[in-house]
Amino acid sequence: MYISIGIPFFNAEKYLEDAIKSVLAQTFQNWELILVDDGSTDRSLEIARSFADPRIRIISDGYNRRLPYRLNQIINEAKHDFIARMDADDLMAVDRLEKQVKVLNENPQIDLVVTSLYSIGNKNEILGKRIFSNHQMQPKEILQGLTNLLHPSLLARKAWCQRNPYQENNCLAEDYELWLSAAIKNDFNYVVMQEPLYFYREVENIKKEKMIRGYNTQIEVIKKYYKNIISDIEKNKIILKFEIKKIIVRILNFLNLMQVLQIHRITSVSDQDKDFYASQLELIGRLK
């Protein structure tokens, strides 16, 4: 049993080395790592090339083609039947892959498995956690704009990925459209692990321009898929909620209070959480 792990990166020199080390530190070692450069202009590509492990493949064509294109590229390049996602600015628990593989092996009817998360800051400090409920979301729920799937923690069967490619014209909500389109096709059988095995640098996403563009893209996805699932009135109510969210983001940004959004998303961590996370950082940090 082998896994293809894909990490697309663009100007991620600050975090990429640690992300790669958290792959090397995995208790599950049967993997290939596909590092895809999306036209970086910093030292990211140099950092990727500094790792000599023969299981690591680096793809660089010099172009900035955006994330959905690179995710489809990883699916096409993957040599193995399981594909794992990870973002270049994140970390993961050293037994993440081992535990996710176990879930897929024990549940042949399941096509993908995701995890819960610890939210971390720019200096790898732990900020909080998010524990997601383990239930199958239906199209009507997904259209509301929230899901229980953490996209970069995904481990999926390659066959499912090939049946459900990313829409390459959709940046910032490519995962939202993926979940929705797969659910509408009734091709969306998944498990949510409540263990926070993924360490998510969410602070990088709490930025006004990125959030506004993301909300706008989600609105377009809702307009594209809502028919035969919800009424026009329900659709308009959902879109209104997104418009209100955009106003809130603009106000908080003007008041320099964007951190409120980050705090609102997470719950506090216990001493046990902090000890576990510290032990994971130590294991990852041992790699040179």
C-alpha positions as a printed NumPy array, in Angstrom:
array([[  0.   ,   0.   ,   0.   ],
       [  1.459,   3.326,  -1.14 ],
       [  0.268,   6.937,  -1.057],
       [  0.926,   9.843,  -3.401],
       [  1.178,  13.058,  -1.389],
       [  0.759,  16.332,  -3.252],
       [  1.958,  19.736,  -2.059],
       [  1.498,  22.609,  -4.523],
       [  3.425,  25.724,  -3.563],
       [  3.697,  29.369,  -4.544],
       [  6.13 ,  31.678,  -2.729],
       [  6.051,  29.53 ,   0.403],
       [  9.713,  29.866,   1.411],
       [  8.792,  30.744,   5.   ],
       [  7.011,  27.454,   5.687],
       [  7.758,  24.894,   2.954],
       [ 10.732,  23.238,   4.642],
       [  8.735,  22.391,   7.761],
       [  5.803,  21.136,   5.672],
       [  8.126,  18.729,   3.845],
       [  9.708,  17.629,   7.122],
       [  6.277,  16.743,   8.505],
       [  5.904,  14.356,   5.546],
       [  9.339,  12.844,   6.139],
       [  8.437,  12.345,   9.819],
       [  5.344,  10.239,   9.072],
       [  5.025,   6.839,  10.76 ],
       [  3.601,   5.624,   7.439],
       [  6.577,   5.647,   5.084],
       [  5.233,   4.105,   1.873],
       [  4.733,   7.284,  -0.092],
       [  5.873,   9.477,  -2.916],
       [  5.827,  13.234,  -2.434],
       [  4.929,  15.386,  -5.436],
       [  6.028,  18.993,  -4.966],
       [  4.518,  21.261,  -7.613],
       [  5.882,  24.777,  -8.017],
       [  3.28 ,  27.252,  -9.283],
       [  5.716,  29.796, -10.635],
       [  7.286,  30.901,  -7.348],
       [  9.513,  33.969,  -7.416],
       [ 11.118,  33.413,  -4.007],
       [ 13.373,  30.591,  -2.738],
       [ 10.601,  27.967,  -2.575],
       [ 11.861,  25.924,  -5.517],
       [ 15.414,  26.001,  -4.158],
       [ 14.128,  24.75 ,  -0.785],
       [ 12.187,  21.934,  -2.45 ],
       [ 15.281,  20.866,  -4.411],
       [ 17.393,  20.797,  -1.25 ],
       [ 15.702,  17.531,  -0.155],
       [ 17.531,  14.531,  -1.567],
       [ 14.978,  11.831,  -0.691],
       [ 14.384,   9.702,  -3.829],
       [ 10.675,   9.509,  -2.995],
       [ 10.328,  13.24 ,  -3.664],
       [  9.437,  14.43 ,  -7.165],
       [  9.551,  18.126,  -8.084],
       [  7.528,  19.575, -10.932],
       [  8.219,  23.113, -12.126],
       [  7.181,  24.608, -15.463],
       [  7.716,  28.259, -14.561],
       [  4.049,  29.226, -14.887],
       [  1.538,  30.519, -12.332],
       [ -1.484,  28.39 , -13.212],
       [ -3.256,  28.632,  -9.833],
       [ -4.217,  25.999,  -7.305],
       [ -7.047,  24.043,  -9.036],
       [ -4.831,  23.406, -12.088],
       [ -2.005,  22.173,  -9.858],
       [ -4.33 ,  19.904,  -7.862],
       [ -5.53 ,  18.252, -11.07 ],
       [ -1.897,  17.957, -12.15 ],
       [ -1.081,  16.105,  -8.927],
       [ -3.976,  13.687,  -9.542],
       [ -2.672,  12.994, -13.052],
       [  0.918,  12.591, -11.858],
       [  0.123,  10.349,  -8.874],
       [  1.503,   6.828,  -9.194],
       [ -0.509,   5.286,  -6.359],
       [ -4.133,   4.499,  -5.569],
       [ -4.414,   6.855,  -2.583],
       [ -3.796,  10.611,  -2.864],
       [ -3.149,  12.869,   0.135],
       [ -3.393,  16.663,   0.163],
       [ -1.379,  19.157,   2.128],
       [ -0.83 ,  22.914,   1.885],
       [  2.711,  24.26 ,   1.753],
       [  2.299,  26.467,   4.822],
       [  0.872,  23.794,   7.145],
       [  2.089,  20.883,   9.275],
       [  0.597,  17.52 ,  10.174],
       [  0.77 ,  15.017,  12.994],
       [  3.334,  12.308,  12.345],
       [  0.675,   9.559,  12.395],
       [ -1.864,  11.405,  10.237],
       [ -1.356,   9.252,   7.142],
       [ -1.176,   5.99 ,   9.077],
       [ -4.532,   6.668,  10.719],
       [ -6.227,   7.874,   7.546],
       [ -5.03 ,   4.874,   5.527],
       [ -6.428,   2.606,   8.214],
       [ -9.86 ,   4.22 ,   7.852],
       [ -9.929,   3.75 ,   4.072],
       [ -8.648,   0.175,   4.277],
       [-11.288,  -0.763,   6.836],
       [-14.116,   0.987,   4.956],
       [-14.066,   0.035,   1.255],
       [-17.322,   1.947,   0.69 ],
       [-15.631,   5.204,   1.74 ],
       [-13.795,   7.266,  -0.893],
       [-12.199,   9.968,   1.218],
       [-11.267,  10.796,   4.789],
       [-10.448,  14.149,   6.381],
       [ -9.35 ,  15.193,   9.87 ],
       [ -9.997,  17.912,  12.41 ],
       [ -7.36 ,  20.561,  13.09 ],
       [ -5.212,  22.565,  15.419],
       [ -5.045,  26.186,  14.3  ],
       [ -1.463,  27.501,  14.373],
       [  0.136,  30.909,  14.001],
       [  2.981,  32.27 ,  11.92 ],
       [  5.569,  31.093,  14.462],
       [  4.08 ,  27.574,  14.779],
       [  2.332,  28.524,  18.035],
       [ -0.931,  26.718,  18.777],
       [ -3.948,  29.062,  18.754],
       [ -6.914,  26.743,  19.144],
       [ -8.652,  23.789,  17.564],
       [-11.625,  22.92 ,  15.4  ],
       [-13.292,  19.533,  15.802],
       [-15.621,  18.708,  12.938],
       [-18.713,  16.512,  13.196],
       [-18.581,  13.167,  11.421],
       [-21.655,  13.065,   9.195],
       [-22.339,  12.981,   5.473],
       [-23.346,  16.425,   4.255],
       [-26.076,  16.579,   1.632],
       [-26.19 ,  19.104,  -1.25 ],
       [-28.752,  21.311,   0.529],
       [-26.456,  21.585,   3.565],
       [-23.376,  22.346,   1.469],
       [-25.236,  25.104,  -0.362],
       [-25.523,  26.907,   2.97 ],
       [-21.817,  27.652,   2.594],
       [-20.33 ,  25.61 ,   5.421],
       [-18.958,  22.091,   5.361],
       [-17.294,  19.722,   7.806],
       [-14.418,  18.911,   5.44 ],
       [-10.923,  20.342,   5.856],
       [ -9.678,  20.283,   2.273],
       [ -5.885,  20.107,   2.824],
       [ -6.3  ,  17.159,   5.236],
       [ -7.845,  15.045,   2.469],
       [ -6.823,  11.46 ,   1.782],
       [ -8.838,  10.028,  -1.102],
       [ -8.902,   7.119,  -3.483],
       [ -7.356,   8.131,  -6.793],
       [-10.351,   6.745,  -8.684],
       [-12.637,   9.165,  -6.82 ],
       [-10.315,  12.077,  -7.599],
       [-10.334,  11.165, -11.278],
       [-14.139,  11.049, -11.279],
       [-14.292,  14.417,  -9.527],
       [-11.664,  16.786, -10.921],
       [-11.301,  20.371,  -9.772],
       [-12.868,  23.162, -11.825],
       [ -9.778,  25.055, -12.936],
       [-11.581,  28.383, -13.346],
       [-12.516,  28.37 ,  -9.649],
       [ -9.82 ,  29.644,  -7.32 ],
       [-10.49 ,  30.184,  -3.602],
       [-13.624,  27.996,  -3.58 ],
       [-12.376,  24.998,  -5.557],
       [-12.955,  22.677,  -2.614],
       [-16.473,  23.995,  -2.003],
       [-17.434,  23.319,  -5.622],
       [-15.792,  19.887,  -5.47 ],
       [-17.821,  18.828,  -2.423],
       [-21.045,  20.207,  -3.87 ],
       [-20.706,  18.687,  -7.337],
       [-19.7  ,  15.281,  -5.915],
       [-22.637,  15.317,  -3.488],
       [-25.086,  16.184,  -6.268],
       [-23.774,  13.197,  -8.255],
       [-24.214,  11.018,  -5.145],
       [-20.479,  10.285,  -5.255],
       [-19.529,  11.633,  -1.854],
       [-18.907,   8.948,   0.774],
       [-16.522,  10.184,   3.431],
       [-15.394,   9.989,   7.039],
       [-14.417,  12.918,   9.241],
       [-11.838,  12.004,  11.862],
       [-12.348,  14.082,  14.968],
       [ -8.708,  13.837,  15.936],
       [ -6.89 ,  17.12 ,  15.106],
       [ -4.193,  15.516,  12.986],
       [ -3.697,  18.522,  10.724],
       [ -2.026,  21.751,  11.867],
       [ -3.64 ,  24.524,   9.862],
       [ -2.103,  27.971,   9.471],
       [ -5.515,  29.566,   9.247],
       [ -4.196,  33.052,  10.005],
       [ -2.876,  33.171,   6.429],
       [ -6.473,  32.984,   5.159],
       [ -7.938,  35.697,   7.402],
       [ -7.246,  38.549,   4.992],
       [ -9.834,  40.928,   3.575],
       [ -9.097,  40.565,  -0.137],
       [ -8.837,  36.784,   0.022],
       [-12.025,  36.402,   2.046],
       [-14.048,  38.748,  -0.191],
       [-12.902,  36.932,  -3.328],
       [-13.688,  33.606,  -1.681],
       [-17.215,  34.682,  -0.738],
       [-17.814,  36.022,  -4.259],
       [-16.683,  32.736,  -5.756],
       [-18.936,  30.751,  -3.413],
       [-21.885,  32.909,  -4.49 ],
       [-21.161,  32.041,  -8.119],
       [-20.977,  28.33 ,  -7.25 ],
       [-24.335,  28.541,  -5.452],
       [-25.929,  30.204,  -8.484],
       [-24.472,  27.486, -10.709],
       [-25.729,  24.475,  -8.734],
       [-28.795,  25.469,  -6.69 ],
       [-31.538,  24.542,  -9.17 ],
       [-33.491,  21.372,  -8.324],
       [-31.988,  21.456,  -4.801],
       [-33.339,  24.624,  -3.194],
       [-35.827,  27.305,  -4.223],
       [-34.992,  30.734,  -5.61 ],
       [-36.064,  32.249,  -2.294],
       [-33.718,  29.968,  -0.317],
       [-30.907,  30.699,  -2.754],
       [-31.403,  34.444,  -2.345],
       [-31.371,  34.118,   1.454],
       [-28.057,  32.258,   1.338],
       [-26.53 ,  34.843,  -0.991],
       [-27.725,  37.615,   1.339],
       [-25.857,  35.917,   4.207],
       [-22.671,  35.987,   2.127],
       [-23.194,  39.668,   1.303],
       [-23.543,  40.391,   5.032],
       [-20.346,  38.417,   5.713],
       [-18.527,  40.585,   3.179],
       [-19.73 ,  43.74 ,   4.944],
       [-18.568,  42.372,   8.308],
       [-15.129,  41.558,   6.875],
       [-14.784,  45.084,   5.466],
       [-15.779,  46.651,   8.787],
       [-13.414,  44.469,  10.833],
       [-10.588,  45.148,   8.41 ],
       [-11.225,  48.909,   8.639],
       [-11.148,  48.673,  12.438],
       [ -8.013,  46.472,  12.337],
       [ -9.932,  43.702,  14.098],
       [ -9.589,  40.826,  11.608],
       [ -8.247,  38.611,  14.402],
       [-11.827,  38.493,  15.739],
       [-12.733,  36.221,  12.814],
       [ -9.91 ,  33.844,  13.68 ],
       [-10.899,  33.709,  17.353],
       [-14.543,  33.108,  16.411],
       [-13.647,  30.013,  14.366],
       [-11.71 ,  28.091,  16.984],
       [-12.181,  26.682,  20.471],
       [ -9.611,  26.755,  23.261],
       [ -7.039,  24.019,  23.717],
       [ -6.286,  22.055,  26.882],
       [ -2.893,  21.401,  28.435],
       [ -3.117,  17.929,  26.922],
       [ -3.607,  19.467,  23.471],
       [ -0.622,  21.733,  23.997],
       [  1.577,  18.839,  25.133],
       [  0.561,  16.708,  22.152],
       [  1.217,  19.515,  19.696],
       [  4.59 ,  20.291,  21.3  ],
       [  5.588,  16.625,  21.008],
       [  4.689,  16.667,  17.31 ],
       [  6.759,  19.79 ,  16.683],
       [  9.691,  18.124,  18.406],
       [  9.441,  15.021,  16.213],
       [  9.242,  17.112,  13.051],
       [ 12.058,  19.384,  14.201],
       [ 14.466,  16.476,  14.685],
       [ 14.772,  16.092,  10.918],
       [ 17.666,  17.945,   9.374]])
